[in-house]
Amino acid sequence: MVDRLFREASLAELYDAFCVGRRDFGFYLPLVMSAASILDVGCGTGELLRLARRSGHTGRLCGLDPADAMLDQARREREVEWVLGDLTSVGWEREFDLIVMTGHAFQVLVEDDEIRDALGAIRSALADSGRFVFETRNPRVREWESWVPENAVTIERGGKAVTMAHQVEEPVIGDVVSFTATFSSPSWDWPQVSRSTLRFLSEDELGRFLADAGLVIEEQFGDWERQPLTNVSPEIITVACRG
């Protein structure tokens, strides 16, 4: 899931525990390590940039996120620049060799104008030879159909079990999916419920938004092993540059 489910302070502390073993980091970390200046949009708890710094990255690492609770977790790493806000609240010009959006964060951009504004800001922030790399879920796979309480996930936190269960709001119409995540634990007085909405763009729609923003697709992959994008690929992983 994406960081917006974990915006409350009590839930932000759980984010990394629910995301242990993230396969996308194996794809993104080498890209980060090979770039001099990186912006992580929707950085959440900042785990990717922390890993980069601990792996010896000596350049500029900047994380941007609208959730203060998530950045409270990220600020444990003092050797990274953490910025509270979103792409509409910053004005970077050609400052980053690499901009990434991980954790399907791009999908929280639901309205057309949100997508256009975000992509415009990303293009402005990219250096002339920079790359924008991000992923969205392939809508043809209809992953949201597996977001049901029966597929709840439980972790151990401080010796206590915490369960996260999802429920999609039906009916799903078009490419926008709203759902809730209910967090519960025997050690809590009551569950906590978080709601989010995601947009599932096809590769063609995605390509049109990128082109309109002056961004050119260089490569697209269907999974974290860089396999070609097909109708049954779980991901649409995109590498784009300034046009």
mmCIF file of N, CA, C and O in Angstrom, residues 106-107 109-116 119 132 134 136-140 144 173-177 198-215 217 220 229 236 238 240:
data_model
loop_
_atom_site.group_PDB
_atom_site.id
_atom_site.type_symbol
_atom_site.label_atom_id
_atom_site.label_comp_id
_atom_site.label_asym_id
_atom_site.label_seq_id
_atom_site.Cartn_x
_atom_site.Cartn_y
_atom_site.Cartn_z
ATOM 1 N N PHE A 106 2.758 7.540 -6.873
ATOM 2 C CA PHE A 106 2.197 8.279 -8.002
ATOM 3 C C PHE A 106 0.684 8.101 -8.084
ATOM 4 O O PHE A 106 -0.035 8.994 -8.554
ATOM 5 N N GLN A 107 0.183 6.967 -7.605
ATOM 6 C CA GLN A 107 -1.236 6.675 -7.744
ATOM 7 C C GLN A 107 -2.127 7.498 -6.822
ATOM 8 O O GLN A 107 -3.351 7.521 -7.001
ATOM 9 N N LEU A 109 -2.147 10.579 -6.905
ATOM 10 C CA LEU A 109 -2.543 11.704 -7.751
ATOM 11 C C LEU A 109 -3.775 11.267 -8.538
ATOM 12 O O LEU A 109 -3.671 10.547 -9.523
ATOM 13 N N VAL A 110 -4.938 11.692 -8.101
ATOM 14 C CA VAL A 110 -6.191 11.162 -8.631
ATOM 15 C C VAL A 110 -6.768 12.038 -9.738
ATOM 16 O O VAL A 110 -7.173 11.550 -10.794
ATOM 17 N N GLU A 111 -6.803 13.345 -9.522
ATOM 18 C CA GLU A 111 -7.395 14.253 -10.500
ATOM 19 C C GLU A 111 -6.410 14.569 -11.622
ATOM 20 O O GLU A 111 -5.199 14.607 -11.406
ATOM 21 N N ASP A 112 -6.945 14.811 -12.817
ATOM 22 C CA ASP A 112 -6.086 15.151 -13.957
ATOM 23 C C ASP A 112 -5.175 16.329 -13.641
ATOM 24 O O ASP A 112 -3.978 16.308 -13.971
ATOM 25 N N ASP A 113 -5.718 17.375 -13.026
ATOM 26 C CA ASP A 113 -4.912 18.560 -12.733
ATOM 27 C C ASP A 113 -3.816 18.254 -11.729
ATOM 28 O O ASP A 113 -2.715 18.834 -11.806
ATOM 29 N N GLU A 114 -4.087 17.363 -10.777
ATOM 30 C CA GLU A 114 -3.048 16.959 -9.833
ATOM 31 C C GLU A 114 -1.876 16.305 -10.558
ATOM 32 O O GLU A 114 -0.706 16.579 -10.260
ATOM 33 N N ILE A 115 -2.199 15.431 -11.491
ATOM 34 C CA ILE A 115 -1.157 14.738 -12.246
ATOM 35 C C ILE A 115 -0.364 15.727 -13.083
ATOM 36 O O ILE A 115 0.877 15.706 -13.097
ATOM 37 N N ARG A 116 -1.065 16.625 -13.780
ATOM 38 C CA ARG A 116 -0.381 17.607 -14.618
ATOM 39 C C ARG A 116 0.529 18.516 -13.798
ATOM 40 O O ARG A 116 1.675 18.795 -14.180
ATOM 41 N N LEU A 119 3.636 16.480 -12.541
ATOM 42 C CA LEU A 119 4.594 16.189 -13.606
ATOM 43 C C LEU A 119 5.292 17.458 -14.086
ATOM 44 O O LEU A 119 6.485 17.433 -14.418
ATOM 45 N N PHE A 132 13.353 10.618 -14.337
ATOM 46 C CA PHE A 132 12.238 10.441 -13.405
ATOM 47 C C PHE A 132 11.824 8.981 -13.482
ATOM 48 O O PHE A 132 11.463 8.482 -14.556
ATOM 49 N N PHE A 134 9.476 5.864 -11.640
ATOM 50 C CA PHE A 134 8.357 5.614 -10.731
ATOM 51 C C PHE A 134 7.599 4.386 -11.219
ATOM 52 O O PHE A 134 7.832 3.880 -12.319
ATOM 53 N N THR A 136 3.533 2.387 -11.189
ATOM 54 C CA THR A 136 2.113 2.309 -10.880
ATOM 55 C C THR A 136 1.675 0.863 -11.083
ATOM 56 O O THR A 136 2.317 0.109 -11.819
ATOM 57 N N ARG A 137 0.591 0.490 -10.445
ATOM 58 C CA ARG A 137 0.084 -0.869 -10.635
ATOM 59 C C ARG A 137 -0.614 -0.974 -11.989
ATOM 60 O O ARG A 137 -1.325 -0.064 -12.398
ATOM 61 N N ASN A 138 -0.428 -2.095 -12.650
ATOM 62 C CA ASN A 138 -1.059 -2.341 -13.936
ATOM 63 C C ASN A 138 -2.559 -2.559 -13.724
ATOM 64 O O ASN A 138 -2.975 -3.525 -13.076
ATOM 65 N N PRO A 139 -3.427 -1.691 -14.247
ATOM 66 C CA PRO A 139 -4.864 -1.832 -13.989
ATOM 67 C C PRO A 139 -5.454 -3.113 -14.555
ATOM 68 O O PRO A 139 -6.478 -3.592 -14.056
ATOM 69 N N ARG A 140 -4.833 -3.682 -15.585
ATOM 70 C CA ARG A 140 -5.384 -4.905 -16.175
ATOM 71 C C ARG A 140 -5.328 -6.083 -15.203
ATOM 72 O O ARG A 140 -6.113 -7.025 -15.313
ATOM 73 N N TRP A 144 -6.602 -4.626 -6.848
ATOM 74 C CA TRP A 144 -7.498 -4.243 -5.758
ATOM 75 C C TRP A 144 -8.495 -5.344 -5.392
ATOM 76 O O TRP A 144 -9.033 -5.343 -4.289
ATOM 77 N N ILE A 173 -15.694 2.013 -10.128
ATOM 78 C CA ILE A 173 -16.114 2.544 -11.433
ATOM 79 C C ILE A 173 -14.937 3.301 -12.044
ATOM 80 O O ILE A 173 -14.366 4.187 -11.414
ATOM 81 N N GLY A 174 -14.589 2.960 -13.265
ATOM 82 C CA GLY A 174 -13.483 3.641 -13.924
ATOM 83 C C GLY A 174 -12.146 3.228 -13.349
ATOM 84 O O GLY A 174 -11.952 2.081 -12.936
ATOM 85 N N ASP A 175 -11.220 4.187 -13.270
ATOM 86 C CA ASP A 175 -9.853 3.861 -12.866
ATOM 87 C C ASP A 175 -9.501 4.344 -11.465
ATOM 88 O O ASP A 175 -8.340 4.381 -11.090
ATOM 89 N N VAL A 176 -10.510 4.726 -10.678
ATOM 90 C CA VAL A 176 -10.279 5.218 -9.318
ATOM 91 C C VAL A 176 -10.813 4.206 -8.309
ATOM 92 O O VAL A 176 -11.963 3.767 -8.397
ATOM 93 N N VAL A 177 -9.956 3.844 -7.343
ATOM 94 C CA VAL A 177 -10.313 2.854 -6.329
ATOM 95 C C VAL A 177 -10.131 3.479 -4.950
ATOM 96 O O VAL A 177 -9.046 3.963 -4.618
ATOM 97 N N LEU A 198 -6.852 5.730 -4.860
ATOM 98 C CA LEU A 198 -5.777 5.583 -5.839
ATOM 99 C C LEU A 198 -6.351 5.602 -7.243
ATOM 100 O O LEU A 198 -7.487 5.184 -7.471
ATOM 101 N N ARG A 199 -5.527 6.051 -8.184
ATOM 102 C CA ARG A 199 -5.915 6.017 -9.586
ATOM 103 C C ARG A 199 -5.038 4.998 -10.327
ATOM 104 O O ARG A 199 -3.820 4.992 -10.172
ATOM 105 N N PHE A 200 -5.666 4.151 -11.108
ATOM 106 C CA PHE A 200 -4.986 3.100 -11.857
ATOM 107 C C PHE A 200 -4.947 3.485 -13.336
ATOM 108 O O PHE A 200 -5.842 3.146 -14.105
ATOM 109 N N LEU A 201 -3.909 4.185 -13.739
ATOM 110 C CA LEU A 201 -3.772 4.612 -15.128
ATOM 111 C C LEU A 201 -3.207 3.490 -15.987
ATOM 112 O O LEU A 201 -2.287 2.777 -15.571
ATOM 113 N N SER A 202 -3.714 3.364 -17.201
ATOM 114 C CA SER A 202 -3.117 2.435 -18.158
ATOM 115 C C SER A 202 -1.812 3.031 -18.679
ATOM 116 O O SER A 202 -1.541 4.228 -18.520
ATOM 117 N N GLU A 203 -0.995 2.210 -19.336
ATOM 118 C CA GLU A 203 0.265 2.727 -19.863
ATOM 119 C C GLU A 203 0.027 3.784 -20.940
ATOM 120 O O GLU A 203 0.812 4.734 -21.081
ATOM 121 N N ASP A 204 -1.062 3.656 -21.705
ATOM 122 C CA ASP A 204 -1.357 4.652 -22.727
ATOM 123 C C ASP A 204 -1.738 5.996 -22.102
ATOM 124 O O ASP A 204 -1.270 7.058 -22.529
ATOM 125 N N GLU A 205 -2.600 5.956 -21.083
ATOM 126 C CA GLU A 205 -2.985 7.187 -20.399
ATOM 127 C C GLU A 205 -1.784 7.822 -19.723
ATOM 128 O O GLU A 205 -1.590 9.047 -19.770
ATOM 129 N N LEU A 206 -0.978 6.999 -19.097
ATOM 130 C CA LEU A 206 0.222 7.482 -18.435
ATOM 131 C C LEU A 206 1.142 8.161 -19.443
ATOM 132 O O LEU A 206 1.681 9.242 -19.186
ATOM 133 N N GLY A 207 1.305 7.534 -20.594
ATOM 134 C CA GLY A 207 2.159 8.100 -21.629
ATOM 135 C C GLY A 207 1.678 9.460 -22.104
ATOM 136 O O GLY A 207 2.489 10.368 -22.367
ATOM 137 N N ARG A 208 0.367 9.629 -22.200
ATOM 138 C CA ARG A 208 -0.176 10.912 -22.635
ATOM 139 C C ARG A 208 0.093 12.008 -21.604
ATOM 140 O O ARG A 208 0.450 13.142 -21.972
ATOM 141 N N PHE A 209 -0.094 11.699 -20.332
ATOM 142 C CA PHE A 209 0.199 12.694 -19.297
ATOM 143 C C PHE A 209 1.676 13.089 -19.316
ATOM 144 O O PHE A 209 2.007 14.274 -19.194
ATOM 145 N N LEU A 210 2.556 12.115 -19.465
ATOM 146 C CA LEU A 210 3.989 12.403 -19.494
ATOM 147 C C LEU A 210 4.343 13.264 -20.702
ATOM 148 O O LEU A 210 5.085 14.250 -20.587
ATOM 149 N N ALA A 211 3.815 12.893 -21.855
ATOM 150 C CA ALA A 211 4.110 13.655 -23.069
ATOM 151 C C ALA A 211 3.613 15.096 -22.952
ATOM 152 O O ALA A 211 4.310 16.046 -23.348
ATOM 153 N N ASP A 212 2.417 15.280 -22.404
ATOM 154 C CA ASP A 212 1.864 16.623 -22.245
ATOM 155 C C ASP A 212 2.723 17.477 -21.314
ATOM 156 O O ASP A 212 2.739 18.711 -21.425
ATOM 157 N N ALA A 213 3.428 16.817 -20.380
ATOM 158 C CA ALA A 213 4.285 17.534 -19.433
ATOM 159 C C ALA A 213 5.693 17.753 -19.981
ATOM 160 O O ALA A 213 6.533 18.340 -19.288
ATOM 161 N N GLY A 214 5.957 17.291 -21.190
ATOM 162 C CA GLY A 214 7.291 17.449 -21.755
ATOM 163 C C GLY A 214 8.272 16.408 -21.272
ATOM 164 O O GLY A 214 9.486 16.644 -21.263
ATOM 165 N N LEU A 215 7.757 15.235 -20.893
ATOM 166 C CA LEU A 215 8.598 14.130 -20.447
ATOM 167 C C LEU A 215 8.501 12.988 -21.451
ATOM 168 O O LEU A 215 7.419 12.685 -21.963
ATOM 169 N N ILE A 217 9.244 8.937 -22.351
ATOM 170 C CA ILE A 217 9.494 7.610 -21.782
ATOM 171 C C ILE A 217 10.717 6.999 -22.454
ATOM 172 O O ILE A 217 10.761 6.862 -23.683
ATOM 173 N N GLN A 220 10.183 1.112 -20.060
ATOM 174 C CA GLN A 220 9.136 0.651 -19.163
ATOM 175 C C GLN A 220 9.324 -0.841 -18.916
ATOM 176 O O GLN A 220 9.668 -1.596 -19.831
ATOM 177 N N LEU A 229 7.020 -5.105 -20.199
ATOM 178 C CA LEU A 229 5.660 -4.817 -19.773
ATOM 179 C C LEU A 229 4.671 -5.552 -20.667
ATOM 180 O O LEU A 229 4.719 -5.440 -21.895
ATOM 181 N N ILE A 236 3.711 -1.169 -13.808
ATOM 182 C CA ILE A 236 4.142 -0.346 -14.932
ATOM 183 C C ILE A 236 5.251 0.544 -14.380
ATOM 184 O O ILE A 236 4.987 1.565 -13.728
ATOM 185 N N THR A 238 8.287 2.979 -14.965
ATOM 186 C CA THR A 238 8.593 3.921 -16.028
ATOM 187 C C THR A 238 9.862 4.714 -15.729
ATOM 188 O O THR A 238 10.035 5.220 -14.623
ATOM 189 N N ALA A 240 11.633 8.023 -17.320
ATOM 190 C CA ALA A 240 11.361 9.137 -18.226
ATOM 191 C C ALA A 240 12.419 10.207 -18.081
ATOM 192 O O ALA A 240 13.106 10.303 -17.061
#
